[in-house]
Coordinates of C-alpha atoms and ligand atoms in Angstrom, one line a residue:
Chain A
M1 CA -15.0 -56.2 30.5
S2 CA -12.7 -53.8 30.3
T3 CA -9.4 -52.8 28.2
I4 CA -6.0 -54.6 27.6
L5 CA -3.2 -52.0 27.0
V6 CA -0.2 -53.1 25.1
G7 CA 3.1 -51.2 24.6
I8 CA 4.5 -51.4 20.7
K9 CA 7.8 -49.4 20.4
R10 CA 9.6 -49.0 16.9
V11 CA 13.0 -50.2 17.1
I12 CA 15.6 -51.4 14.3
D13 CA 14.9 -54.7 13.2
Y14 CA 16.7 -57.4 15.8
S15 CA 18.5 -59.0 12.6
V16 CA 19.7 -55.6 11.5
R17 CA 24.4 -55.1 12.5
V18 CA 23.4 -52.1 14.0
R19 CA 26.9 -50.1 13.5
V20 CA 27.4 -46.7 15.3
K21 CA 27.1 -42.8 12.9
P22 CA 31.2 -41.9 12.5
D23 CA 30.6 -39.1 14.2
G24 CA 29.1 -40.9 17.5
S25 CA 26.0 -39.1 17.9
G26 CA 23.6 -42.1 17.2
V27 CA 23.9 -45.2 15.4
V28 CA 22.8 -46.0 11.5
T29 CA 19.5 -46.6 10.9
D30 CA 18.6 -44.5 6.5
G31 CA 17.8 -47.1 5.3
V32 CA 17.7 -49.7 8.2
K33 CA 14.7 -51.7 8.5
M34 CA 12.5 -50.8 11.5
S35 CA 10.1 -53.5 12.8
I36 CA 8.1 -53.9 16.5
N37 CA 10.1 -54.3 18.9
P38 CA 9.8 -58.7 19.6
F39 CA 8.9 -58.1 23.4
D40 CA 6.0 -56.1 22.3
E41 CA 5.0 -58.6 19.9
I42 CA 4.6 -62.1 23.0
A43 CA 2.6 -58.9 24.9
L44 CA 0.3 -57.9 21.9
E45 CA -0.1 -62.0 21.0
E46 CA -0.8 -62.2 25.0
A47 CA -3.4 -59.2 24.9
L48 CA -5.4 -60.9 22.1
R49 CA -5.3 -64.3 23.9
I50 CA -6.9 -63.1 26.7
K51 CA -9.5 -61.0 24.4
E52 CA -10.2 -63.7 22.2
R53 CA -10.6 -65.7 25.6
G54 CA -13.7 -63.6 26.3
I55 CA -12.2 -61.2 29.5
V56 CA -11.5 -58.2 28.0
N57 CA -12.9 -56.4 24.9
E58 CA -10.8 -54.4 23.7
V59 CA -7.1 -54.1 22.5
I60 CA -5.5 -50.6 22.9
A61 CA -1.9 -50.4 21.3
V62 CA 0.3 -47.6 22.2
G63 CA 3.4 -46.0 20.2
I64 CA 5.2 -42.7 22.1
G65 CA 7.9 -41.8 19.2
P66 CA 8.3 -40.1 15.6
A67 CA 5.3 -40.4 13.0
D68 CA 7.0 -43.3 11.5
A69 CA 6.1 -45.5 14.3
Q70 CA 2.5 -45.9 13.4
Q71 CA 4.1 -48.4 10.6
Q72 CA 4.4 -50.2 13.5
L73 CA 1.0 -49.6 14.7
R74 CA -0.5 -50.5 11.8
S75 CA 1.1 -54.1 11.9
A76 CA -0.6 -53.8 15.8
L77 CA -3.5 -53.2 14.3
A78 CA -3.7 -56.1 11.8
M79 CA -2.3 -59.0 14.1
G80 CA -5.4 -58.3 16.2
A81 CA -5.0 -55.2 18.4
D82 CA -8.5 -53.1 18.3
R83 CA -7.3 -50.0 18.0
A84 CA -3.8 -47.7 18.6
V85 CA -2.5 -44.7 19.6
L86 CA 0.2 -42.9 19.2
V87 CA 2.1 -40.4 21.0
Q88 CA 4.0 -38.6 19.1
V89 CA 7.5 -37.3 19.8
D90 CA 9.7 -35.9 17.6
G91 CA 13.4 -35.6 18.3
G92 CA 14.8 -38.4 19.4
A93 CA 15.1 -41.2 22.2
V94 CA 11.5 -41.3 24.6
A95 CA 12.9 -41.9 28.3
P96 CA 11.3 -45.1 30.1
L97 CA 10.6 -42.7 32.6
T98 CA 7.7 -40.1 30.2
A99 CA 7.3 -43.8 28.3
A100 CA 6.1 -44.6 31.4
R101 CA 4.4 -41.1 31.9
V102 CA 2.4 -41.2 29.3
F103 CA 1.4 -44.9 30.4
L104 CA 0.4 -44.0 33.5
K105 CA -1.7 -40.8 31.7
L106 CA -3.8 -43.9 29.7
A107 CA -4.0 -46.1 32.8
Q108 CA -5.6 -43.7 34.7
K109 CA -8.1 -42.6 31.1
H110 CA -9.0 -46.5 30.2
Q111 CA -8.5 -48.1 33.0
P112 CA -7.3 -51.4 31.9
L113 CA -7.5 -54.6 34.3
L114 CA -3.3 -55.5 31.9
V115 CA -0.8 -53.0 31.3
I116 CA 1.5 -55.3 29.0
L117 CA 4.8 -53.9 28.0
G118 CA 7.9 -55.8 26.6
K119 CA 10.6 -56.7 29.5
Q120 CA 12.8 -55.0 27.5
A121 CA 12.9 -52.5 24.4
I122 CA 15.8 -53.7 22.6
D123 CA 17.1 -50.7 21.2
D124 CA 17.7 -49.1 24.7
D125 CA 18.0 -51.4 26.6
N126 CA 16.9 -50.3 29.4
G127 CA 14.3 -53.0 30.5
Q128 CA 12.6 -49.8 33.0
T129 CA 9.4 -49.1 31.4
G130 CA 7.5 -51.0 33.1
Q131 CA 8.5 -51.4 36.3
M132 CA 8.6 -47.4 36.8
L133 CA 4.5 -47.9 34.9
A134 CA 4.0 -50.1 38.2
A135 CA 5.5 -47.4 40.7
L136 CA 4.0 -44.4 39.2
W137 CA 0.9 -46.4 39.2
D138 CA 0.8 -47.9 43.1
R139 CA 0.4 -51.3 41.3
P140 CA 1.7 -54.6 41.3
Q141 CA 4.4 -55.8 38.5
A142 CA 4.8 -58.8 37.4
T143 CA 8.5 -58.6 35.2
F144 CA 10.1 -61.2 32.7
A145 CA 6.4 -63.5 32.5
S146 CA 6.4 -66.8 30.6
K147 CA 3.2 -67.3 32.1
L148 CA 0.2 -65.6 32.5
E149 CA -3.3 -66.8 34.3
L150 CA -6.0 -64.7 35.4
D151 CA -8.5 -65.9 38.0
G152 CA -10.5 -62.8 38.8
N153 CA -9.5 -60.2 39.7
R154 CA -6.1 -61.8 40.3
A155 CA -3.1 -63.2 38.8
R156 CA -0.5 -65.6 38.5
V157 CA 2.6 -64.8 36.8
T158 CA 5.2 -67.6 36.4
R159 CA 8.6 -65.5 36.0
E160 CA 12.3 -66.2 34.0
V161 CA 14.8 -65.2 37.2
D162 CA 18.2 -65.5 37.7
T163 CA 18.1 -68.8 39.9
G164 CA 14.5 -70.2 37.5
L165 CA 11.0 -69.7 37.6
E166 CA 9.5 -68.6 40.0
S167 CA 5.7 -67.9 40.6
I168 CA 3.8 -65.0 42.2
E169 CA 0.3 -63.8 42.6
I170 CA -0.7 -59.9 41.7
D171 CA -4.0 -58.7 42.4
L172 CA -5.7 -56.9 39.6
P173 CA -4.7 -54.4 37.4
A174 CA -1.3 -54.9 37.2
V175 CA 1.6 -54.1 34.6
V176 CA 3.3 -57.7 33.4
T177 CA 6.7 -57.3 31.1
T178 CA 7.1 -60.3 28.3
D179 CA 10.1 -62.6 28.2
L180 CA 10.9 -64.7 25.2
R181 CA 8.8 -67.8 26.9
L182 CA 5.4 -65.9 27.1
N183 CA 4.0 -66.7 23.7
E184 CA 4.9 -67.3 20.2
P185 CA 3.2 -64.6 18.4
R186 CA 1.2 -65.4 15.1
Y187 CA 2.1 -64.5 11.9
I188 CA -0.2 -61.6 10.1
K189 CA -2.2 -62.3 7.1
L190 CA -2.5 -60.4 4.2
P191 CA -6.5 -59.6 4.4
D192 CA -6.2 -58.2 8.3
I193 CA -3.2 -56.0 6.7
M194 CA -6.3 -54.8 4.9
K195 CA -9.0 -55.0 7.8
A196 CA -6.1 -53.0 9.7
K197 CA -7.1 -50.0 7.7
K198 CA -10.0 -48.8 8.7
K199 CA -9.1 -49.8 13.0
P200 CA -9.0 -46.3 14.3
L201 CA -4.9 -44.8 14.8
D202 CA -5.3 -41.2 16.6
T203 CA -2.7 -39.2 17.0
T204 CA -2.2 -37.6 20.1
T205 CA 0.3 -35.1 21.7
L206 CA 2.3 -35.4 25.0
A207 CA 1.0 -31.8 25.8
E208 CA -1.9 -32.7 24.9
L209 CA -2.1 -35.5 27.5
G210 CA -0.6 -33.4 30.4
V211 CA 2.5 -35.4 30.6
E212 CA 6.1 -33.9 30.7
A213 CA 9.1 -35.7 29.6
A214 CA 11.1 -37.0 32.0
A215 CA 14.7 -33.8 32.4
Q216 CA 15.3 -36.3 35.3
S217 CA 16.7 -39.2 32.6
P218 CA 20.2 -39.7 31.4
R219 CA 21.3 -38.1 28.6
A220 CA 23.6 -39.3 26.3
V221 CA 26.5 -37.4 25.6
K222 CA 28.0 -40.0 22.7
F223 CA 28.0 -43.4 21.3
T224 CA 31.5 -45.4 20.7
P225 CA 31.9 -48.5 18.5
P226 CA 32.9 -51.6 21.1
P227 CA 35.8 -53.1 20.8
V228 CA 35.6 -55.7 18.2
R229 CA 37.5 -59.2 18.8
S230 CA 39.5 -60.2 16.4
R231 CA 39.0 -64.3 14.7
G232 CA 41.8 -66.0 16.4
I233 CA 43.2 -69.6 14.6
M234 CA 41.8 -72.9 13.3
V235 CA 42.3 -76.1 14.9
K236 CA 41.8 -79.3 12.2
T237 CA 42.0 -81.9 15.6
V238 CA 40.8 -82.4 18.9
D239 CA 44.3 -82.9 20.0
E240 CA 45.1 -79.5 18.3
L241 CA 42.7 -77.7 20.2
V242 CA 43.7 -79.1 23.6
G243 CA 47.2 -78.0 22.8
A244 CA 45.9 -74.3 21.6
L245 CA 43.8 -74.2 25.3
K246 CA 46.6 -75.5 26.3
Q247 CA 49.0 -72.5 24.6
R248 CA 46.1 -70.3 26.4
G249 CA 47.2 -71.0 29.7
V250 CA 43.7 -71.5 30.2
I251 CA 43.7 -75.6 30.6
Chain B
M1 CA 32.5 -36.7 47.7
T2 CA 29.5 -39.3 46.9
Q3 CA 27.6 -41.2 48.9
I4 CA 26.9 -44.3 47.4
L5 CA 23.9 -46.9 48.4
I6 CA 24.4 -50.2 47.7
V7 CA 21.1 -52.8 47.2
A8 CA 22.3 -56.4 48.8
E9 CA 21.2 -59.5 46.3
H10 CA 21.2 -62.4 48.7
G11 CA 19.3 -65.9 48.0
N12 CA 19.3 -69.4 50.4
G13 CA 20.5 -67.3 53.3
R14 CA 23.9 -66.4 51.6
L15 CA 24.4 -62.5 50.4
N16 CA 25.0 -63.2 46.0
P17 CA 28.0 -62.6 44.2
S18 CA 26.4 -59.8 42.8
T19 CA 26.6 -57.3 46.0
A20 CA 30.3 -57.5 45.3
K21 CA 30.6 -56.4 42.2
C22 CA 28.3 -53.6 43.1
V23 CA 30.7 -52.6 45.8
S24 CA 33.5 -53.2 43.2
C25 CA 31.7 -50.9 40.5
A26 CA 31.3 -48.4 43.6
Q27 CA 34.7 -48.4 44.7
S28 CA 35.8 -47.4 41.4
F29 CA 33.9 -44.1 41.7
G30 CA 37.4 -43.3 43.6
E31 CA 36.4 -41.5 46.8
G32 CA 33.1 -41.1 48.6
T33 CA 31.4 -43.8 50.8
I34 CA 30.4 -46.7 50.5
D35 CA 27.3 -48.1 52.2
I36 CA 24.6 -51.3 51.6
A37 CA 21.1 -52.3 52.6
L38 CA 20.3 -55.1 53.4
L39 CA 16.5 -55.8 53.2
A40 CA 15.8 -59.2 54.9
A41 CA 13.7 -61.6 57.5
D42 CA 16.6 -62.6 58.7
V43 CA 19.2 -60.2 58.9
A44 CA 22.4 -61.5 61.1
P45 CA 24.1 -64.1 58.9
L46 CA 23.5 -61.9 55.4
A47 CA 25.1 -58.4 57.4
A48 CA 27.8 -60.3 59.0
E49 CA 28.4 -61.0 55.2
A50 CA 27.7 -57.4 53.8
A51 CA 30.0 -55.8 56.6
A52 CA 33.2 -58.1 55.3
L53 CA 33.1 -56.3 52.1
M54 CA 36.3 -54.0 51.6
G55 CA 35.2 -50.3 50.8
V56 CA 31.9 -50.5 52.6
R57 CA 31.0 -48.2 55.3
R58 CA 27.4 -49.3 57.3
V59 CA 25.4 -52.5 56.9
L60 CA 21.8 -50.8 56.6
T61 CA 19.6 -53.3 57.9
L62 CA 15.6 -53.4 57.3
E63 CA 14.9 -57.0 58.7
R64 CA 10.6 -57.5 58.9
P65 CA 9.5 -60.9 58.2
E66 CA 8.0 -59.3 54.9
N67 CA 11.7 -59.3 53.3
A68 CA 11.7 -62.6 53.0
E69 CA 11.5 -62.5 49.9
P70 CA 12.8 -59.8 47.1
L71 CA 9.6 -58.6 46.1
A72 CA 10.1 -55.1 44.0
A73 CA 6.7 -53.9 45.1
V74 CA 7.6 -54.4 48.9
Y75 CA 11.3 -54.1 48.5
A76 CA 10.8 -50.5 46.6
P77 CA 9.1 -47.3 49.0
Q78 CA 11.6 -49.1 51.5
V79 CA 14.9 -48.6 49.3
A80 CA 14.1 -45.6 48.3
A81 CA 12.8 -43.9 52.2
L82 CA 16.9 -44.9 52.6
A83 CA 18.3 -43.7 50.1
E84 CA 17.4 -40.3 51.3
G85 CA 20.4 -38.4 50.8
Y86 CA 22.6 -40.2 48.9
T87 CA 24.1 -39.2 46.3
H88 CA 23.6 -42.7 44.3
L89 CA 22.2 -45.9 44.0
L90 CA 23.8 -49.1 43.0
G91 CA 21.9 -52.5 42.3
P92 CA 23.1 -55.6 40.5
S93 CA 21.7 -56.2 36.7
T94 CA 20.5 -59.3 37.6
T95 CA 16.9 -60.3 37.8
F96 CA 16.4 -58.8 41.3
G97 CA 17.7 -55.9 40.7
K98 CA 16.6 -55.6 37.4
D99 CA 12.7 -55.8 38.3
L100 CA 13.9 -53.9 41.3
M101 CA 15.7 -50.8 40.7
P102 CA 13.4 -49.2 37.7
R103 CA 10.3 -49.6 40.3
V104 CA 13.2 -47.7 43.4
A105 CA 14.4 -44.8 40.9
A106 CA 10.3 -43.7 39.3
L107 CA 9.5 -43.7 43.3
L108 CA 12.5 -41.1 43.4
G109 CA 11.3 -39.6 40.5
V110 CA 14.2 -40.0 38.7
G111 CA 15.3 -42.2 35.4
Q112 CA 18.2 -45.1 35.6
I113 CA 20.7 -45.6 34.3
S114 CA 21.0 -49.4 33.1
D115 CA 24.2 -52.3 33.0
V116 CA 26.7 -49.7 33.9
M117 CA 30.2 -51.1 32.1
T118 CA 32.4 -48.1 33.3
V119 CA 32.1 -45.1 35.7
E120 CA 33.9 -42.3 34.2
S121 CA 32.9 -39.7 37.0
A122 CA 30.6 -39.8 39.7
N123 CA 27.5 -38.6 37.0
R124 CA 29.4 -39.8 33.5
F125 CA 28.8 -43.7 32.4
V126 CA 29.3 -46.0 29.8
R127 CA 26.4 -49.1 29.6
P128 CA 26.0 -51.4 26.0
V129 CA 22.6 -50.6 24.2
Y130 CA 22.2 -52.2 20.7
A131 CA 23.0 -55.7 21.8
G132 CA 25.9 -54.0 22.8
N133 CA 26.6 -53.3 19.4
A134 CA 27.4 -49.6 20.9
L135 CA 28.8 -48.2 23.8
M136 CA 26.6 -45.4 24.8
T137 CA 28.1 -42.5 27.7
V138 CA 25.2 -40.9 29.5
E139 CA 25.2 -38.4 31.5
A140 CA 22.8 -37.9 35.1
P141 CA 21.7 -35.0 35.8
A142 CA 22.9 -33.3 38.5
G143 CA 21.5 -32.5 41.5
Q144 CA 19.5 -35.5 42.4
I145 CA 20.3 -39.2 42.7
A146 CA 21.5 -41.1 40.5
V147 CA 20.0 -44.8 39.7
A148 CA 22.2 -47.0 38.2
T149 CA 22.3 -51.6 38.1
V150 CA 26.0 -52.7 37.1
R151 CA 26.4 -54.6 34.6
M152 CA 27.7 -58.3 36.1
A153 CA 31.0 -59.2 34.2
S154 CA 33.0 -55.5 33.4
F155 CA 32.7 -56.4 37.3
Q156 CA 35.4 -58.3 39.4
P157 CA 34.1 -58.8 43.0
A158 CA 35.8 -56.5 45.9
A159 CA 37.5 -58.5 48.5
G160 CA 36.5 -59.5 52.1
G161 CA 38.4 -58.6 55.0
G162 CA 36.5 -55.2 55.8
S163 CA 35.2 -54.9 59.1
A164 CA 32.0 -52.4 58.1
S165 CA 29.4 -51.2 60.9
I166 CA 25.9 -53.2 61.2
E167 CA 23.2 -51.1 61.4
A168 CA 19.8 -51.6 62.3
A169 CA 17.9 -49.1 60.0
T170 CA 13.9 -47.3 60.1
V171 CA 12.0 -46.3 57.3
E172 CA 8.5 -45.2 57.3
A173 CA 7.3 -46.9 54.2
S174 CA 4.3 -48.9 54.1
L175 CA 4.4 -51.6 52.5
P176 CA 1.8 -53.5 49.4
S177 CA -0.4 -56.3 49.9
H178 CA -1.3 -56.7 46.1
T179 CA 2.1 -59.0 45.2
R180 CA 2.2 -62.0 47.3
F181 CA 5.3 -65.0 46.9
L182 CA 4.1 -68.7 46.3
S183 CA 7.1 -70.4 44.6
R184 CA 11.0 -70.5 42.9
T185 CA 12.4 -73.9 41.6
Q186 CA 15.9 -74.3 43.0
A187 CA 18.9 -75.3 41.5
K188 CA 19.6 -78.5 41.4
S189 CA 22.6 -78.7 40.0
D190 CA 26.5 -79.4 42.1
R191 CA 27.6 -77.4 39.2
P192 CA 29.2 -74.2 39.6
D193 CA 27.0 -71.1 39.1
L194 CA 27.3 -70.3 35.0
Q195 CA 26.9 -66.3 36.3
T196 CA 30.0 -66.3 37.7
A197 CA 32.0 -69.7 37.0
K198 CA 35.5 -69.3 35.7
R199 CA 34.4 -71.7 33.0
V200 CA 31.6 -72.4 30.6
V201 CA 30.8 -74.8 28.0
S202 CA 27.8 -74.1 26.3
G203 CA 25.3 -75.7 23.6
G204 CA 23.3 -74.3 21.0
R205 CA 19.5 -75.6 18.7
A206 CA 22.2 -78.7 17.1
L207 CA 22.3 -80.3 20.7
A208 CA 18.5 -81.5 19.0
S209 CA 17.2 -83.0 22.5
A210 CA 17.5 -82.6 25.7
E211 CA 19.6 -86.3 26.0
N212 CA 21.8 -85.2 23.4
F213 CA 22.2 -81.6 25.4
K214 CA 23.8 -84.4 28.6
L215 CA 27.0 -85.0 26.8
L216 CA 27.8 -81.3 26.8
Y217 CA 28.0 -82.2 30.8
G218 CA 30.0 -84.7 31.0
L219 CA 32.4 -82.3 28.9
A220 CA 31.5 -79.8 31.5
D221 CA 32.0 -81.8 34.2
A222 CA 35.9 -82.6 32.8
L223 CA 36.5 -78.9 32.5
G224 CA 34.7 -77.9 36.1
A225 CA 32.4 -75.5 34.4
A226 CA 29.5 -74.3 34.1
V227 CA 27.0 -75.1 31.7
G228 CA 24.7 -72.6 29.2
A229 CA 23.0 -72.8 26.4
S230 CA 21.3 -70.2 23.0
R231 CA 18.1 -69.0 23.3
A232 CA 16.9 -72.0 20.7
A233 CA 18.2 -74.5 23.2
V234 CA 16.0 -73.1 25.3
D235 CA 13.3 -72.2 23.5
A236 CA 12.5 -76.5 22.6
G237 CA 13.0 -77.3 25.7
Y238 CA 16.5 -79.0 26.0
V239 CA 17.1 -76.8 28.9
P240 CA 15.6 -74.6 31.3
N241 CA 15.4 -71.1 31.2
E242 CA 18.0 -70.2 33.4
M243 CA 20.8 -71.6 31.5
Q244 CA 20.6 -69.0 28.7
V245 CA 23.6 -66.7 27.3
G246 CA 22.6 -63.6 25.5
Q247 CA 20.9 -60.4 25.7
T248 CA 18.3 -61.1 27.2
G249 CA 19.4 -64.1 28.9
K250 CA 23.0 -64.0 31.1
I251 CA 25.5 -61.4 30.0
I252 CA 28.2 -64.1 31.4
A253 CA 32.4 -62.8 31.4
P254 CA 34.3 -66.5 32.0
E255 CA 38.4 -66.7 31.5
L256 CA 36.7 -70.1 28.9
Y257 CA 34.2 -70.1 27.0
V258 CA 33.6 -73.5 24.8
A259 CA 30.4 -73.1 22.3
L260 CA 29.0 -76.3 21.0
G261 CA 26.3 -76.1 18.1
I262 CA 25.8 -71.7 18.5
S263 CA 25.6 -70.4 15.3
G264 CA 27.1 -66.9 16.9
A265 CA 23.5 -64.7 16.4
I266 CA 24.3 -61.0 17.9
Q267 CA 22.0 -62.1 20.8
H268 CA 24.2 -64.1 21.9
L269 CA 27.6 -63.1 21.6
T270 CA 26.4 -60.2 23.2
G271 CA 26.5 -62.4 26.6
I272 CA 30.4 -63.4 25.7
K273 CA 31.7 -59.9 24.3
D274 CA 33.5 -59.9 27.7
A275 CA 34.5 -64.0 27.8
R276 CA 38.5 -63.7 27.9
T277 CA 38.9 -67.3 25.7
I278 CA 36.1 -67.8 23.1
V279 CA 36.2 -71.9 21.6
A280 CA 34.2 -72.8 18.8
V281 CA 32.8 -76.4 17.3
N282 CA 30.7 -75.6 14.4
K283 CA 30.2 -77.4 11.2
D284 CA 29.7 -74.9 8.9
S285 CA 32.8 -73.0 8.1
E286 CA 30.8 -69.4 7.6
A287 CA 29.1 -69.2 11.4
P288 CA 29.3 -66.1 12.1
I289 CA 30.5 -67.9 15.7
F290 CA 34.0 -68.3 14.0
E291 CA 34.4 -64.5 13.4
V292 CA 35.1 -63.9 17.4
A293 CA 36.6 -67.1 18.9
D294 CA 39.9 -67.8 19.3
I295 CA 39.5 -71.0 19.0
G296 CA 37.6 -72.6 16.4
M297 CA 36.7 -75.9 15.0
V298 CA 34.7 -77.1 11.7
G299 CA 33.4 -80.1 12.9
D300 CA 30.7 -82.7 14.4
L301 CA 29.8 -81.8 17.7
F302 CA 28.2 -85.8 18.2
Q303 CA 31.8 -86.6 17.3
V304 CA 34.5 -83.5 19.0
V305 CA 32.7 -83.5 22.5
P306 CA 33.3 -86.7 23.3
E307 CA 37.1 -86.8 21.8
L308 CA 37.6 -83.9 23.7
E309 CA 36.4 -85.2 27.4
R310 CA 38.3 -87.9 26.8
L311 CA 41.8 -86.0 25.9
L312 CA 40.7 -84.0 28.7
R313 CA 40.1 -86.8 31.3
A314 CA 43.8 -88.3 30.4
E315 CA 45.6 -84.5 30.8
H316 CA 44.3 -85.1 35.3
R317 CA 45.6 -88.5 35.6
Ligands
FAD1 C1 14.6 -60.4 20.9 C2 15.2 -61.5 21.2 C3 16.8 -61.9 22.0 C4 16.8 -62.8 21.8 N1 18.4 -63.1 22.8 C5 18.7 -64.1 22.7 C6 19.4 -64.5 23.9 O1 19.3 -63.0 25.0 N2 20.7 -65.6 23.3 C7 20.5 -65.7 22.6 O2 21.5 -67.4 22.6 N3 19.7 -65.9 21.3 C8 18.4 -64.7 21.5 N4 17.9 -64.8 20.8 C9 18.1 -65.7 19.4 C10 18.5 -65.3 18.6 O3 18.7 -64.7 17.3 C11 19.1 -66.6 17.8 O4 18.2 -67.4 17.1 C12 19.8 -67.7 18.5 O5 20.9 -67.4 19.5 C13 20.2 -69.3 17.4 O6 20.8 -70.1 18.6 P1 21.5 -71.5 17.9 O7 22.7 -70.6 17.3 O8 21.4 -72.4 19.0 O9 20.9 -71.8 16.9 P2 21.0 -72.0 15.3 O10 21.9 -70.3 14.9 O11 20.1 -72.8 14.4 O12 22.8 -72.5 15.3 C14 22.6 -73.7 15.2 C15 24.0 -73.7 15.0 O13 24.5 -75.6 15.2 C16 25.3 -75.7 13.8 N5 25.0 -76.8 13.5 C17 24.1 -78.0 13.5 N6 24.4 -79.5 13.3 C18 25.9 -79.5 14.3 C19 26.8 -80.8 14.3 N7 25.9 -81.7 14.0 N8 27.6 -80.1 15.4 C20 28.4 -79.3 15.5 N9 27.3 -78.0 14.4 C21 26.5 -77.9 14.4 C22 24.6 -74.9 12.6 O14 26.2 -75.4 11.4 C23 24.9 -73.6 13.6 O15 25.2 -73.0 13.5 C24 17.1 -63.3 20.5 C25 16.7 -63.5 19.1 C26 15.3 -61.8 19.8 C27 14.5 -61.4 18.9
AMP2 N1 8.2 -45.8 23.3 C1 7.9 -46.1 23.4 N2 6.6 -46.8 23.1 C2 5.5 -47.3 23.4 N3 6.6 -48.6 23.9 C3 7.6 -48.4 24.7 C4 7.8 -47.3 24.1 N4 9.2 -47.4 25.6 C5 9.4 -48.2 26.3 N5 7.6 -49.1 25.6 C6 7.2 -50.1 27.1 O1 8.0 -50.6 28.2 C7 8.9 -52.1 27.4 C8 10.6 -52.0 28.1 O2 10.9 -50.7 27.7 P1 12.6 -50.2 27.5 O3 12.0 -49.8 29.2 O4 13.2 -49.2 27.5 O5 13.6 -51.3 27.9 C9 8.3 -51.7 25.9 O6 9.1 -53.1 25.9 C10 7.4 -51.3 25.6 O7 6.2 -52.7 25.7

């Protein structure tokens, strides 16, 4: 029996309209709702379903970030993860290459059947960590997964690609990154929140794991608001609509 | 001086337009050289296409049967080996490039810059974050190769008419057998490709069924447009996943985008920010899509769409 590692990143909730700080040093996070990255909820859901089928016996949720990321790990425990590890990193964004190095260390330690990550974190929209981990770990990657079928030491994965759906077969262990349609994550029930308080949540650091933060990563210099599109005209009839299209020279 | 290597994307024996857009991004560096890495089982027809892209110096081909399908695990070690000596490695921010490039970057031991919108200097780039609600200027560390993916909606394809040399390359790379291609669905549409279309008609949850969605195809054909959709329409199974427009679908920049029964969630809007003209039809006058629409109409799409199609067809007559 074995384990699945799942990435749980703390991000600004998808429903928040993010604003850039006036000084351009970042985006406003004070008083802003934080959540589990939506793709990571899907990753956790998939891991839990695999465990419920008796294929693995443990799901470990891994977060890399500030102490507050414990909140998201507690939610992951409430959803059903067996235990959680917080790799505490203070002082801003964790580069995907650093995150991949952390997952590599944990993969070497736990020898998981799968590492399931999101296809992208919706804060920095990097979409890199899973692929980087697969490279460092020298294992297969199945990105943008919308279906995952396990069969012994192999898996068949359906991937959402630009032309439609692609199906690949990979040997396990492997890295899978989730797309939106892989599953619909379960809701957390109140009693589960109570139970989650008793589940282990260990905190460690990059130094303790023997991971060096990747200085080879690009560095954010400044943030600026995007150009805003302004509200145009409103038309009342389809005739007016066609007229407006002609006036703009698009038809 | 910059020395840029671009990873070519192709399918069905044709170069994907994403490659020409990467070339145009590379041209925006100013001086320097631009080479293209072409991995395929049969490189000849593709190499000729790549060599014709304006501004390209050399097309380096790696022809082997294992390269028939673009499996990241198979391509990555070869691309990493080819990248030796270059200052920059670029790939498209399509599912091909998003899958491959971070794997290559990690093999090279460097980070990656995703979705480059603007090249400010050889090591300074602008990219969108938070679903496009902020633009981040990033600096790649000096003294190492910069690996980046290019945001497709930000660059026009480079022109043809070039005459690069074509050279068969060899690399030392052991290819894994742990990842095997099985199958891929083929787009069966005669309509323009969503990612490069000049006009796009998109539908949302309001369409309420796959059957109703067909209404949009008639309008799209009258406009010569591609058809897109919101996530809600894809999730509900009205249309397949490759039609999703947005933060986690396709980012597009058509001249005309017609949003029908789409509310205008942030995640959707980020996919159409660069559209020249946005038209929205929604029965809710408060729908956020109207905040960005150039032409808005409050109304029932089931009435508007057939009438619009009729008027447009009459125009052409
Ligand atoms: C991590 C994440 C990623 C996401 N990525 C994407 C993405 O890439 N792309 C994307 O689109 N979404 C994405 N979403 C989802 C997004 O938040 C919205 O839920 C989605 O865009 C809503 O789709 P919709 O506008 O079709 O549906 P709704 O928001 O339900 O809007 C339907 C609209 O139709 C109007 N309407 C109803 N009937 C009619 C009628 N008869 N005539 C005219 N108008 C009518 C209604 O007034 C309403 O405004 C993502 C969400 C998350 C959490
Ligand atoms: N700091 C982090 N903590 C936990 N998981 C992470 C972290 N960074 C990246 N991941 C995982 O990697 C996925 C892709 O992230 P990214 O490459 O940053 O877009 C996320 O969905 C997570 O599953």
